[in-house]
Short mmCIF file of C-alpha atoms in Angstrom, two decimals:
data_model
loop_
_atom_site.label_atom_id
_atom_site.label_comp_id
_atom_site.label_asym_id
_atom_site.label_seq_id
_atom_site.Cartn_x
_atom_site.Cartn_y
_atom_site.Cartn_z
CA MET A 43 33.09 4.77 -10.43
CA ASN A 44 32.75 7.15 -13.37
CA GLU A 45 34.42 10.57 -13.71
CA LYS A 46 31.49 12.60 -12.34
CA GLU A 47 30.86 10.24 -9.42
CA ALA A 48 34.55 10.49 -8.48
CA LEU A 49 34.41 14.28 -8.62
CA LEU A 50 31.20 14.37 -6.59
CA GLN A 51 32.71 12.02 -4.02
CA ALA A 52 35.76 14.32 -3.71
CA CYS A 53 33.41 17.27 -3.09
CA PHE A 54 31.39 15.42 -0.48
CA SER A 55 34.58 14.42 1.29
CA TYR A 56 35.88 18.01 1.30
CA VAL A 57 32.62 19.39 2.68
CA ASN A 58 32.13 16.64 5.29
CA LYS A 59 35.67 17.28 6.58
CA ARG A 60 34.86 20.99 6.89
CA ILE A 61 31.59 20.23 8.76
CA ALA A 62 33.41 17.84 11.15
CA SER A 63 36.11 20.41 11.78
CA TYR A 64 33.55 23.16 12.57
CA LYS A 65 31.61 20.87 14.85
CA ASP A 66 34.79 19.91 16.72
CA GLU A 67 35.76 23.56 17.10
CA ILE A 68 32.32 24.47 18.42
CA GLU A 69 32.49 21.69 21.04
CA THR A 70 35.99 22.85 22.09
CA ILE A 71 34.76 26.43 22.45
CA LYS A 72 31.66 25.35 24.44
CA GLU A 73 33.94 23.39 26.82
CA SER A 74 36.23 26.41 27.21
CA ILE A 75 33.25 28.62 28.06
CA GLU A 76 32.03 26.17 30.65
CA THR A 77 35.48 25.89 32.19
CA ASN A 78 35.82 29.70 32.31
CA ASP A 79 32.38 29.98 33.98
CA LYS A 80 33.34 27.46 36.64
CA SER A 81 36.81 28.82 37.36
CA ASN A 82 36.02 32.50 37.17
CA ASP A 83 34.74 33.82 40.50
CA MET A 84 35.06 37.43 39.42
CA GLU A 85 32.44 39.32 37.42
CA ASP A 86 34.88 39.72 34.47
CA ASP A 87 33.56 37.96 31.40
CA SER A 88 36.10 39.45 28.94
CA GLY A 89 37.57 36.00 28.27
CA ASN A 90 34.22 34.61 27.35
CA GLY A 91 33.44 37.50 25.01
CA LYS A 92 36.10 36.30 22.55
CA LEU A 93 34.94 32.72 22.95
CA PHE A 94 31.37 33.66 22.20
CA ASN A 95 32.49 35.54 19.09
CA ASP A 96 34.48 32.47 17.96
CA LEU A 97 31.51 30.26 18.66
CA GLU A 98 29.27 32.51 16.54
CA LYS A 99 31.76 32.56 13.67
CA ASN A 100 32.11 28.76 13.69
CA ALA A 101 28.34 28.32 13.87
CA GLN A 102 28.02 30.53 10.75
CA HIS A 103 30.77 28.54 8.99
CA LEU A 104 28.95 25.37 9.90
CA ALA A 105 25.69 26.65 8.54
CA ASP A 106 27.41 27.68 5.28
CA ALA A 107 29.10 24.27 4.95
CA THR A 108 25.71 22.53 5.48
CA LYS A 109 24.20 24.68 2.68
CA THR A 110 27.09 23.65 0.48
CA LEU A 111 26.38 19.98 1.30
CA ASP A 112 22.73 20.54 0.37
CA THR A 113 23.90 21.92 -3.01
CA LEU A 114 25.97 18.80 -3.65
CA LYS A 115 22.96 16.57 -2.91
CA LEU A 116 21.16 18.19 -5.87
CA ILE A 117 23.74 16.77 -8.31
CA ASN A 118 22.80 13.63 -10.20
CA PRO A 119 26.14 12.08 -11.38
CA LYS A 120 24.32 10.05 -14.03
CA LYS A 121 22.79 13.09 -15.75
CA SER A 122 24.49 14.57 -18.84
CA PHE A 123 23.92 18.09 -20.14
CA ASP A 124 23.66 20.05 -23.36
CA THR A 125 24.02 23.37 -21.57
CA ILE A 126 26.17 24.18 -18.54
CA SER A 127 24.34 23.82 -15.20
CA LEU A 128 24.88 22.39 -11.73
CA GLY A 129 26.63 19.06 -12.06
CA SER A 130 28.26 19.69 -15.48
CA ILE A 131 31.80 18.77 -16.32
CA VAL A 132 32.99 21.47 -18.71
CA LYS A 133 36.10 21.10 -20.80
CA THR A 134 37.41 24.35 -22.28
CA THR A 135 40.52 25.30 -24.19
CA GLN A 136 42.02 26.53 -20.88
CA ASN A 137 40.69 24.24 -18.12
CA THR A 138 38.23 21.55 -17.13
CA PHE A 139 35.58 22.61 -14.63
CA PHE A 140 33.22 20.70 -12.41
CA ILE A 141 30.19 22.89 -11.76
CA SER A 142 29.38 22.12 -8.18
CA ILE A 143 30.98 24.02 -5.28
CA SER A 144 33.91 26.40 -4.99
CA MET A 145 36.76 24.24 -3.76
CA GLY A 146 39.65 24.79 -6.12
CA THR A 147 41.59 22.03 -7.78
CA ILE A 148 40.32 18.48 -7.69
CA ASP A 149 42.75 15.78 -8.80
CA ILE A 150 41.17 12.58 -10.13
CA GLY A 151 43.60 10.15 -11.68
CA ASN A 152 45.87 12.09 -14.00
CA ASN A 153 43.30 14.82 -14.55
CA ASN A 154 42.90 18.24 -12.85
CA TYR A 155 39.50 19.83 -12.49
CA PHE A 156 38.44 23.08 -10.93
CA GLY A 157 35.46 22.82 -8.63
CA ILE A 158 33.47 26.01 -9.12
CA SER A 159 30.10 27.22 -8.02
CA LEU A 160 27.46 28.54 -10.39
CA LEU A 161 27.38 31.61 -8.16
CA SER A 162 31.06 32.33 -8.72
CA PRO A 163 32.03 34.94 -11.34
CA ILE A 164 33.21 32.34 -13.85
CA GLY A 165 30.30 30.10 -12.99
CA GLN A 166 27.90 32.96 -13.87
CA LEU A 167 29.68 33.35 -17.26
CA LEU A 168 29.57 29.65 -18.03
CA LYS A 169 25.93 29.06 -16.93
CA GLY A 170 23.69 28.13 -19.78
CA LYS A 171 26.48 28.02 -22.41
CA GLN A 172 26.81 25.25 -24.97
CA VAL A 173 29.64 23.49 -26.82
CA GLY A 174 31.18 25.97 -29.23
CA ASP A 175 30.36 28.99 -27.08
CA SER A 176 33.18 30.94 -25.46
CA ILE A 177 33.67 33.21 -22.48
CA THR A 178 36.43 35.62 -21.48
CA PHE A 179 37.48 35.54 -17.83
CA ASN A 180 40.54 37.30 -16.31
CA GLY A 181 41.87 38.03 -19.80
CA TYR A 182 41.67 34.41 -20.97
CA THR A 183 39.19 33.16 -23.56
CA HIS A 184 37.69 29.80 -22.79
CA GLU A 185 36.07 28.04 -25.76
CA ILE A 186 33.75 25.27 -24.55
CA LEU A 187 34.87 22.01 -26.14
CA GLU A 188 32.80 19.46 -24.20
CA ILE A 189 29.99 19.31 -21.62
CA LYS A 190 29.26 16.09 -19.70
#
C-alpha cells in the first residue's frame, strides 16, 4: 500500500466509525422513544421532546458524515498533482497535509500528516498552489516543497 492509499484508508476508517456510531445512537434513541411511549400513560411527552431533539441532531451528523464519505470516494490514490487539489499530499516547510477531509493528525508509519478539507481556511489558501509557492496561515509561512 502506498502513502496516499494508506492515508485514504485511514480517512475511510475514521468516517466509517463515525457513521456506525451515529447509526447506533439513532437506534438507541428510537428504542428509548418507543419505550417511553409504551410506559407513559400520561399525556406528558416532555421526555420524548429531548429524545426527538437528540434524534434530529444525530440524523444531521449522520448526513454530514455520509457527505464526507462521498468526498473521500472522489479521491483517486494513484493520481499525482502539479497543483494542490482534492487528494494531494502537500509537504511544506511547516507540515505535511493530506487534502481530503478535516480530521486532524493522521499517523502513518513514522510520519505525521494533517487531514484537511479544501473548504477549511488553510485548504482554501493552499488550493491551486504549486511547488515553490507559499502561504501564510496563523502567522506561519508555509513554503510548498512537494505535491504528490
